[in-house]
GROMACS .gro file of C-alpha atoms in nm:
model
  289
    1MET     CA    1  16.681  18.590  11.412
    2GLU     CA    2  16.804  18.231  11.391
    3PHE     CA    3  16.599  17.913  11.368
    4LYS     CA    4  16.794  17.776  11.665
    5ASP     CA    5  16.677  18.065  11.884
    6LEU     CA    6  16.316  17.982  11.800
    7GLU     CA    7  16.375  17.612  11.864
    8ILE     CA    8  16.524  17.689  12.206
    9PHE     CA    9  16.236  17.925  12.287
   10GLN     CA   10  15.983  17.657  12.196
   11LEU     CA   11  16.160  17.396  12.407
   12VAL     CA   12  16.170  17.626  12.710
   13ALA     CA   13  15.798  17.700  12.665
   14ASP     CA   14  15.719  17.329  12.629
   15ARG     CA   15  15.931  17.208  12.924
   16GLY     CA   16  15.836  17.493  13.154
   17THR     CA   17  16.185  17.575  13.282
   18ILE     CA   18  16.521  17.680  13.142
   19THR     CA   19  16.683  17.405  13.350
   20ALA     CA   20  16.476  17.131  13.182
   21ALA     CA   21  16.547  17.272  12.835
   22ALA     CA   22  16.921  17.293  12.908
   23GLU     CA   23  16.931  16.932  13.026
   24GLU     CA   24  16.750  16.808  12.715
   25LEU     CA   25  16.982  17.001  12.482
   26ASN     CA   26  17.291  16.927  12.694
   27TYR     CA   27  17.359  17.302  12.714
   28VAL     CA   28  17.464  17.508  13.013
   29GLN     CA   29  17.177  17.716  13.151
   30SER     CA   30  17.356  18.042  13.081
   31ASN     CA   31  17.362  17.954  12.708
   32ILE     CA   32  16.984  17.902  12.707
   33THR     CA   33  16.928  18.223  12.902
   34SER     CA   34  17.144  18.432  12.668
   35ARG     CA   35  16.962  18.294  12.358
   36ILE     CA   36  16.625  18.383  12.512
   37ARG     CA   37  16.747  18.733  12.603
   38LYS     CA   38  16.884  18.779  12.252
   39LEU     CA   39  16.542  18.687  12.114
   40GLU     CA   40  16.372  18.928  12.354
   41ALA     CA   41  16.606  19.205  12.241
   42GLU     CA   42  16.524  19.136  11.876
   43MET     CA   43  16.150  19.137  11.951
   44ASN     CA   44  16.196  19.441  12.175
   45THR     CA   45  15.967  19.290  12.441
   46PRO     CA   46  15.985  19.043  12.732
   47LEU     CA   47  15.882  18.693  12.625
   48ILE     CA   48  15.912  18.512  12.958
   49ASN     CA   49  15.802  18.594  13.311
   50ARG     CA   50  16.062  18.461  13.553
   51HIS     CA   51  15.951  18.375  13.906
   52ARG     CA   52  16.040  18.147  14.200
   53ARG     CA   53  15.839  17.852  14.071
   54GLY     CA   54  15.992  17.864  13.724
   55MET     CA   55  15.869  18.068  13.431
   56SER     CA   56  15.564  18.144  13.220
   57LEU     CA   57  15.514  18.308  12.883
   58THR     CA   58  15.411  18.672  12.863
   59PRO     CA   59  15.118  18.755  12.628
   60GLU     CA   60  15.379  18.854  12.368
   61GLY     CA   61  15.562  18.526  12.429
   62LYS     CA   62  15.243  18.333  12.362
   63LYS     CA   63  15.199  18.519  12.035
   64LEU     CA   64  15.558  18.444  11.934
   65LEU     CA   65  15.510  18.076  12.020
   66THR     CA   66  15.223  18.056  11.770
   67TYR     CA   67  15.431  18.212  11.494
   68SER     CA   68  15.747  18.016  11.576
   69THR     CA   69  15.551  17.691  11.553
   70LYS     CA   70  15.443  17.785  11.201
   71ILE     CA   71  15.791  17.904  11.101
   72LEU     CA   72  15.968  17.590  11.221
   73PHE     CA   73  15.701  17.372  11.064
   74LEU     CA   74  15.753  17.546  10.729
   75LYS     CA   75  16.126  17.498  10.766
   76GLU     CA   76  16.076  17.122  10.795
   77GLU     CA   77  15.826  17.123  10.509
   78MET     CA   78  16.081  17.303  10.291
   79LYS     CA   79  16.343  17.038  10.365
   80LYS     CA   80  16.098  16.759  10.287
   81ALA     CA   81  15.982  16.919   9.961
   82VAL     CA   82  16.332  16.932   9.814
   83GLN     CA   83  16.463  16.601   9.945
   84ILE     CA   84  16.617  16.377   9.681
   85ASN     CA   85  16.546  16.050   9.862
   86LYS     CA   86  16.210  15.919   9.742
   87GLU     CA   87  16.203  15.619   9.974
   88PRO     CA   88  16.008  15.653  10.303
   89SER     CA   89  16.245  15.736  10.587
   90GLY     CA   90  16.277  15.944  10.903
   91LYS     CA   91  16.019  15.998  11.177
   92LEU     CA   92  15.649  15.931  11.136
   93GLU     CA   93  15.429  16.018  11.436
   94ILE     CA   94  15.075  15.881  11.421
   95GLY     CA   95  14.788  15.917  11.665
   96THR     CA   96  14.500  15.674  11.710
   97ILE     CA   97  14.187  15.609  11.912
   98GLU     CA   98  14.208  15.286  12.110
   99SER     CA   99  13.977  15.065  11.909
  100VAL     CA  100  14.113  15.059  11.552
  101ILE     CA  101  14.091  14.685  11.500
  102HIS     CA  102  14.293  14.682  11.175
  103LEU     CA  103  14.571  14.907  11.306
  104PRO     CA  104  14.823  14.630  11.398
  105LYS     CA  105  14.797  14.489  11.045
  106ILE     CA  106  14.843  14.834  10.886
  107LEU     CA  107  15.145  14.915  11.103
  108SER     CA  108  15.302  14.574  11.054
  109SER     CA  109  15.264  14.586  10.674
  110TYR     CA  110  15.413  14.936  10.662
  111ILE     CA  111  15.711  14.882  10.893
  112LYS     CA  112  15.810  14.551  10.733
  113LYS     CA  113  15.820  14.717  10.391
  114TYR     CA  114  15.975  15.052  10.489
  115THR     CA  115  16.240  14.968  10.745
  116ASP     CA  116  16.404  15.313  10.746
  117VAL     CA  117  16.097  15.476  10.900
  118ASP     CA  118  16.101  15.550  11.274
  119LEU     CA  119  15.731  15.508  11.357
  120SER     CA  120  15.576  15.626  11.684
  121VAL     CA  121  15.209  15.574  11.779
  122PHE     CA  122  15.018  15.776  12.039
  123THR     CA  123  14.666  15.706  12.170
  124GLY     CA  124  14.393  15.954  12.259
  125VAL     CA  125  14.034  16.054  12.198
  126THR     CA  126  13.917  16.200  11.867
  127LYS     CA  127  13.894  16.563  11.981
  128ASN     CA  128  14.248  16.570  12.119
  129LEU     CA  129  14.399  16.387  11.822
  130VAL     CA  130  14.240  16.636  11.580
  131ALA     CA  131  14.402  16.921  11.777
  132GLU     CA  132  14.739  16.745  11.771
  133VAL     CA  133  14.726  16.708  11.392
  134LEU     CA  134  14.610  17.067  11.342
  135ASN     CA  135  14.896  17.191  11.564
  136HIS     CA  136  15.156  16.990  11.366
  137LYS     CA  137  15.233  16.767  11.665
  138LEU     CA  138  15.124  16.454  11.477
  139ASP     CA  139  15.166  16.365  11.108
  140GLY     CA  140  14.821  16.207  11.105
  141ALA     CA  141  14.570  16.021  11.320
  142PHE     CA  142  14.305  15.747  11.313
  143ILE     CA  143  13.983  15.891  11.453
  144THR     CA  144  13.607  15.850  11.436
  145GLU     CA  145  13.451  16.049  11.152
  146SER     CA  146  13.307  16.386  11.245
  147ASP     CA  147  13.274  16.739  11.107
  148PHE     CA  148  13.631  16.819  11.013
  149ASP     CA  149  13.819  17.145  11.016
  150HIS     CA  150  13.875  17.277  10.661
  151ASP     CA  151  14.252  17.238  10.716
  152LEU     CA  152  14.214  16.858  10.735
  153VAL     CA  153  14.174  16.590  10.472
  154SER     CA  154  14.045  16.242  10.560
  155HIS     CA  155  14.092  15.891  10.418
  156GLU     CA  156  13.831  15.630  10.507
  157VAL     CA  157  13.973  15.323  10.680
  158PHE     CA  158  13.666  15.113  10.758
  159GLN     CA  159  13.308  15.126  10.885
  160GLU     CA  160  13.181  14.934  11.183
  161GLU     CA  161  12.890  14.890  11.420
  162LEU     CA  162  12.881  15.011  11.779
  163VAL     CA  163  12.685  14.812  12.035
  164LEU     CA  164  12.577  14.890  12.387
  165ILE     CA  165  12.711  14.620  12.616
  166SER     CA  166  12.624  14.514  12.970
  167ASP     CA  167  12.682  14.214  13.190
  168THR     CA  168  12.441  13.924  13.145
  169ARG     CA  169  12.189  14.036  13.410
  170PHE     CA  170  12.015  14.270  13.162
  171SER     CA  171  11.811  14.177  12.855
  172THR     CA  172  11.643  14.501  12.745
  173LEU     CA  173  11.749  14.862  12.680
  174GLU     CA  174  11.490  14.982  12.930
  175GLU     CA  175  11.676  14.805  13.210
  176LEU     CA  176  12.000  14.983  13.126
  177LYS     CA  177  11.883  15.343  13.157
  178GLU     CA  178  11.976  15.368  13.526
  179GLU     CA  179  12.316  15.202  13.483
  180PRO     CA  180  12.645  15.397  13.500
  181ILE     CA  181  12.807  15.470  13.163
  182LEU     CA  182  13.169  15.359  13.132
  183CYS     CA  183  13.354  15.555  12.864
  184PHE     CA  184  13.661  15.749  12.756
  185SER     CA  185  13.701  16.119  12.834
  186GLN     CA  186  13.514  16.402  12.658
  187GLY     CA  187  13.605  16.418  12.292
  188CYS     CA  188  13.554  16.045  12.227
  189GLY     CA  189  13.342  15.981  11.917
  190TYR     CA  190  13.171  15.675  12.067
  191ARG     CA  191  13.076  15.869  12.378
  192ALA     CA  192  12.934  16.149  12.163
  193ARG     CA  193  12.715  15.903  11.969
  194LEU     CA  194  12.578  15.750  12.291
  195ALA     CA  195  12.512  16.097  12.431
  196GLU     CA  196  12.305  16.174  12.119
  197TRP     CA  197  12.093  15.867  12.180
  198TYR     CA  198  12.037  15.954  12.547
  199LYS     CA  199  11.941  16.310  12.451
  200ASP     CA  200  11.696  16.194  12.182
  201GLN     CA  201  11.539  15.957  12.437
  202ASN     CA  202  11.508  16.240  12.690
  203ILE     CA  203  11.722  16.044  12.935
  204THR     CA  204  11.978  16.197  13.169
  205PRO     CA  205  12.253  15.949  13.258
  206LYS     CA  206  12.268  15.891  13.632
  207LYS     CA  207  12.644  15.844  13.641
  208ILE     CA  208  12.934  15.864  13.395
  209MET     CA  209  13.270  15.703  13.475
  210GLU     CA  210  13.574  15.781  13.262
  211PHE     CA  211  13.850  15.530  13.189
  212GLY     CA  212  14.183  15.546  13.009
  213THR     CA  213  14.183  15.215  12.820
  214LEU     CA  214  13.929  15.000  12.636
  215GLU     CA  215  14.052  14.688  12.816
  216THR     CA  216  13.964  14.840  13.155
  217ILE     CA  217  13.620  14.943  13.031
  218LEU     CA  218  13.545  14.592  12.901
  219ARG     CA  219  13.663  14.422  13.222
  220SER     CA  220  13.452  14.661  13.427
  221VAL     CA  221  13.141  14.582  13.220
  222VAL     CA  222  13.199  14.209  13.270
  223MET     CA  223  13.222  14.271  13.646
  224GLY     CA  224  12.886  14.453  13.641
  225LEU     CA  225  13.015  14.806  13.705
  226GLY     CA  226  12.815  14.962  13.423
  227ILE     CA  227  12.749  14.971  13.048
  228ALA     CA  228  12.959  15.084  12.750
  229PHE     CA  229  12.914  15.174  12.383
  230VAL     CA  230  13.193  15.004  12.187
  231PRO     CA  231  13.279  14.853  11.847
  232LYS     CA  232  13.108  14.516  11.803
  233SER     CA  233  13.424  14.374  11.648
  234GLU     CA  234  13.610  14.428  11.976
  235VAL     CA  235  13.364  14.234  12.193
  236ILE     CA  236  13.232  13.947  11.981
  237ARG     CA  237  13.442  13.693  12.173
  238LEU     CA  238  13.321  13.821  12.510
  239GLU     CA  239  12.961  13.781  12.392
  240LYS     CA  240  13.024  13.430  12.257
  241ASP     CA  241  13.181  13.334  12.590
  242GLY     CA  242  12.865  13.447  12.769
  243LEU     CA  243  13.038  13.726  12.960
  244ILE     CA  244  12.840  14.021  12.820
  245GLN     CA  245  12.510  14.100  12.652
  246PHE     CA  246  12.469  14.302  12.328
  247HIS     CA  247  12.203  14.574  12.302
  248LYS     CA  248  12.160  14.730  11.958
  249LEU     CA  249  12.083  15.098  11.898
  250PRO     CA  250  11.932  15.240  11.576
  251GLU     CA  251  12.172  15.271  11.284
  252GLN     CA  252  12.197  15.650  11.304
  253TYR     CA  253  12.381  15.605  11.636
  254SER     CA  254  12.555  15.272  11.583
  255LYS     CA  255  12.708  15.295  11.234
  256ILE     CA  256  13.039  15.478  11.248
  257LYS     CA  257  13.344  15.526  11.028
  258THR     CA  258  13.708  15.527  11.128
  259VAL     CA  259  13.916  15.764  10.914
  260PHE     CA  260  14.277  15.870  10.889
  261ILE     CA  261  14.327  16.247  10.895
  262ARG     CA  262  14.618  16.472  10.802
  263ARG     CA  263  14.664  16.841  10.738
  264SER     CA  264  14.563  16.940  10.385
  265ASP     CA  265  14.838  17.202  10.354
  266THR     CA  266  15.134  16.979  10.438
  267TYR     CA  267  15.372  16.844  10.178
  268LEU     CA  268  15.288  16.481  10.105
  269THR     CA  269  15.623  16.317  10.169
  270PRO     CA  270  15.700  15.964  10.048
  271THR     CA  271  15.683  15.854  10.413
  272ILE     CA  272  15.323  15.965  10.467
  273GLU     CA  273  15.219  15.893  10.108
  274LYS     CA  274  15.319  15.527  10.141
  275PHE     CA  275  15.145  15.508  10.478
  276ILE     CA  276  14.819  15.621  10.319
  277GLU     CA  277  14.878  15.373  10.037
  278THR     CA  278  14.915  15.096  10.298
  279ILE     CA  279  14.582  15.200  10.452
  280GLU     CA  280  14.413  15.180  10.111
  281ILE     CA  281  14.557  14.835  10.039
  282ASN     CA  282  14.443  14.709  10.380
  283LYS     CA  283  14.094  14.850  10.318
  284GLN     CA  284  14.063  14.671   9.984
  285GLU     CA  285  14.179  14.341  10.134
  286ASN     CA  286  13.920  14.363  10.412
  287ILE     CA  287  13.640  14.445  10.167
  288PHE     CA  288  13.698  14.117   9.988
  289LEU     CA  289  13.750  13.899  10.297
   0.00000   0.00000   0.00000
C-alpha cells in the first residue's frame, strides 16, 4: 500500500466524485479509478459504491477513511519531527470564532516576523472548530473556554465580559424576555451561556434567529429585530453612540475566556510554537495596558 493511494482515496471521499478528484490532481479519471481499485484489491473489499449520482463510501470505506486520516497525519508529523529548519515556515491553518478582538494584532505580529509561513484563517462556532482540530483539519483554533476533550491542550488568550444588548426602546431585563434572540448556530459558546441563563430563569425563548456574522447580528439589534449576547468590547462604540442598550447578566453567565486550542499529541513544530509564543506576548502586553 502506498501513501499516494491513501491520499487519492481521501480526496475522492472528500470531493464526492472521481471526476472532481481527477480535476484537482490534474490526473485522467482512469488513473484515479485504477488506484482506487488497486486499494480495494489490497483491502479485499469494496470501498466505494458507484451509482448514477456519483459515489459514496461503503461501511468498510468509512472505516478505511478513519485509519487513512491517522496514517497520513502521522506521515506529516514524522516529516515535521525530523526537519532541520528551525524557523517557522510552511502552512499554518487556524480557526477562530468571530469575536476575538485581539486576533488581528496577533496575526499581524506573527506574519510580519515569520514571513515564510503561509497562514490561513477560518471562522466558525466553538463546537465545530473543536471538531476540526480533533480531526487534524486545523492546526489550532481560538474558541470560548469549555470542557475540553482530553486530546486537546488550551492556552488562555484573554477574558472578557458578555452583555445582553437591545435597541434603545428597552431599559430592563424583564422587557427583553419576549424578544427574539439573535445568535450564531448551535455550538456557539455565547449562545450556550445565554441558554443557561434562560433555563435558570425558567424562561423559554419565544424565537431564535441564527446569523452567520457578528456584524449582521449587531446591525439587526440596532434595527430592533431582537437581542443578542455578545462581548462588551465589540459593542462599546455602539452604546456610546446611543444605538444600543447594555443589559448585564450575573458574572457566572457573563464572564468568559477565549482560549487557543491544539491537539496534545501533535509534534510542536517551530511554526505553531512561535504562534503560541506570539499569543503569550500579546496577552502580557494587554495585561499591562
